[in-house]
Amino acid sequence: MIESKEIISELAPLIEECGFDLFGICEAVIPEEDQKNILSWVQEGKHGKMDWYPKNMDLRFHFRNLGFEPKSVLTLGTLYNDPEYDIFCKTMSFQFSRYTIGEDYHEVLRKLAKPLLSELRKKFPNHQFRQGVDSLPVPEKVLAREAGLGWQAKNTNLIHPDLGSYFFLTVILTDLPIVVANVAVKDRCGTCSACIDSCPTGALAPYQIDAGKCISHHTLEDRSSTIPNTFGWIAGCDICQDVCPWNDVKARKKGIQTRREEFKTRSIFKEDPNSILDLDERGFEKTFGDSAISRMNFSMFRRNVELVKDWSRKKKNI
Ligand code: B12
C-alpha cells in the first residue's frame, strides 16, 4: 500500500506546475453523516429545480456504476478570484458572479489535470484514474473536506484557512489503494453569521442551503420563463462569499488571487459592460460561449437581463 504523504510529496511539484493551488487525498468513502444530510436535503426538496440531482444517488454515495471500484480520491483546487473583478465588475449596475467572468472552469480544470493524469497512468499502469469536474455526480466539497483542503462553512462552501473559498474543485477517482492520515481542518466560522444575514432571499441557515431559494440557482439552474427576484444578479451570486471574512483580501497576509490567465476578467467587462445588456443571440454566443454561463441558454440570459433591468427601474423609483 502507498502512503498519501509519499504520493503528495512526489507529485507536489507537478501539481503546482499544472496550476493547482490545493491538493489532498482521501478514501473513496462518503461519511454516513453527510449521506444522511444530503438525503434529507433532497427529501425536503431543497435541490429546487435541479431535477438531475436526485438521480444517480448510488454513484454519489458509493461510487457505483463507474466500471471500476474507486478506493481513493485525489482532490485538487484552483483559485479563481481576479482582483480586476473588484475594479471593473463590482461597480457595474448589474452583477455577474466571480466565477463567470473568465473561461469555463469545467474545461480549464480538465485541461490543467491532463499532465497529472498522464503521470499517474504512467506510474500506476494497472490502475484506473477518472477525473470529475461537476461531471461526475459525487459530492466534491465533502471529498475535499475529507482530504484536508478546508472546512465546510456556514454558507456551505469549502473554505481554506489561508486561501478563502474562491477556488474550484476537481476530483480524480482511482482504484489505487492509498493510506491516508488526514487531520481535519477545524471549523473557523465561530459566531459569525455574515453570510446568513446578507443573503437577500433567506437561502441559508447555518451549514445548510435551500438551493431552491438561492440566486445562483435561479439564474443558472432554473429554466422556467419567470424566476424570483435576483437582486441585480444576472449570472450566479457571490453575496455569501463576498461578505465572508475569510475572503477579505485586504485582511489576509497572503494574496488570494488566481494565477491562471483563463480566469482573468474578460475584456467586455472592462471596455463596455453596459453592452452586455443588449447582446443578441449571436453576440451572447460570441462573448460568453467559452464561459461557465454557457450553462444558461440565450432565453435564460434575456430573462435574467430583463428581470434585473426591471428591478433597477423599481429601485430608482423608490
Ligand atoms: C448543486 C450545486 C450547487 C447548487 C447548490 C449549492 C450547494 N451548496 O450545494 C447551487 C446552484 C445553489 C450552487 C451554487 C453555487 N455553487 Co455550486 N455546486 C453544486 C454541485 C454540483 C453539487 C453540490 C451538492 O452536492 N450539494 C448538495 C448539498 C446538500 O450539499 P451541501 O450544501 O454541501 O450540504 C452539506 C452541508 O451543507 C450539510 N447539510 C446540508 N443539508 C443539511 C441539513 C442538516 C439538518 C444538517 C445538519 C446539515 C446539512 O451537509 C451536507 C453534506 O456535507 C457542486 C459540484 C459537486 N459535484 O460537488 C458545485 C460546487 C459546490 N459549487 C461551487 C460554486 C463555486 C458555487 C457558487 C459559488 C457559484 C456562484 N458564484 O454562483 C454558488 C455558491 C452558493 C452556496 N452558498 O453554496 C463549487 C464550490 C467550491 C468551494 N470552494 O466550495 C463546487 C464544488 C463546484 C466546483 N467543482 O468547484 N451550486
Coordinates of N, CA and C in Angstrom, one line a residue, residues 14 18 109-110 112-123 128-132 171-173:
L14 N 4.7 18.8 -9.7 CA 3.9 18.7 -10.9 C 2.5 19.3 -10.8
C18 N 1.0 22.3 -12.8 CA -0.2 22.1 -13.6 C -1.1 23.4 -13.4
L109 N -10.2 23.2 -15.7 CA -9.7 22.2 -14.8 C -9.4 20.9 -15.4
R110 N -10.1 20.5 -16.5 CA -9.8 19.3 -17.2 C -8.5 19.4 -17.9
L112 N -6.0 21.5 -17.1 CA -4.9 21.6 -16.1 C -4.5 20.2 -15.6
A113 N -5.5 19.3 -15.5 CA -5.2 18.0 -14.9 C -4.6 17.0 -15.8
K114 N -4.5 17.3 -17.1 CA -4.0 16.3 -18.1 C -2.6 15.8 -17.8
P115 N -1.6 16.7 -17.6 CA -0.3 16.2 -17.3 C -0.2 15.3 -16.1
L116 N -1.0 15.7 -15.1 CA -1.1 14.9 -13.8 C -1.7 13.5 -14.1
L117 N -2.8 13.5 -14.9 CA -3.4 12.2 -15.2 C -2.4 11.3 -16.0
S118 N -1.7 11.9 -16.9 CA -0.8 11.0 -17.7 C 0.3 10.5 -16.8
E119 N 0.8 11.3 -15.9 CA 1.9 10.9 -15.0 C 1.4 9.7 -14.1
L120 N 0.1 9.9 -13.6 CA -0.4 8.9 -12.7 C -0.6 7.6 -13.5
R121 N -1.1 7.7 -14.7 CA -1.3 6.5 -15.5 C 0.0 5.8 -15.9
K122 N 1.0 6.6 -16.1 CA 2.4 6.0 -16.4 C 2.9 5.3 -15.2
K123 N 2.8 6.0 -14.0 CA 3.3 5.5 -12.8 C 2.6 4.2 -12.3
Q128 N -6.9 2.5 -12.6 CA -7.8 3.4 -13.3 C -7.8 4.8 -12.6
F129 N -7.9 5.8 -13.4 CA -7.9 7.2 -12.9 C -9.0 7.9 -13.7
R130 N -10.0 8.5 -13.0 CA -11.1 9.1 -13.7 C -11.4 10.5 -13.1
Q131 N -11.3 11.5 -13.9 CA -11.5 12.9 -13.3 C -13.0 13.3 -13.4
G132 N -13.4 14.1 -12.5 CA -14.7 14.7 -12.5 C -14.6 16.2 -12.1
V171 N -12.0 16.4 -8.8 CA -11.6 15.1 -8.1 C -11.1 14.1 -9.2
I172 N -10.1 13.3 -8.7 CA -9.7 12.2 -9.6 C -9.9 10.9 -8.8
L173 N -10.8 10.1 -9.2 CA -11.2 8.8 -8.6 C -10.2 7.7 -9.1

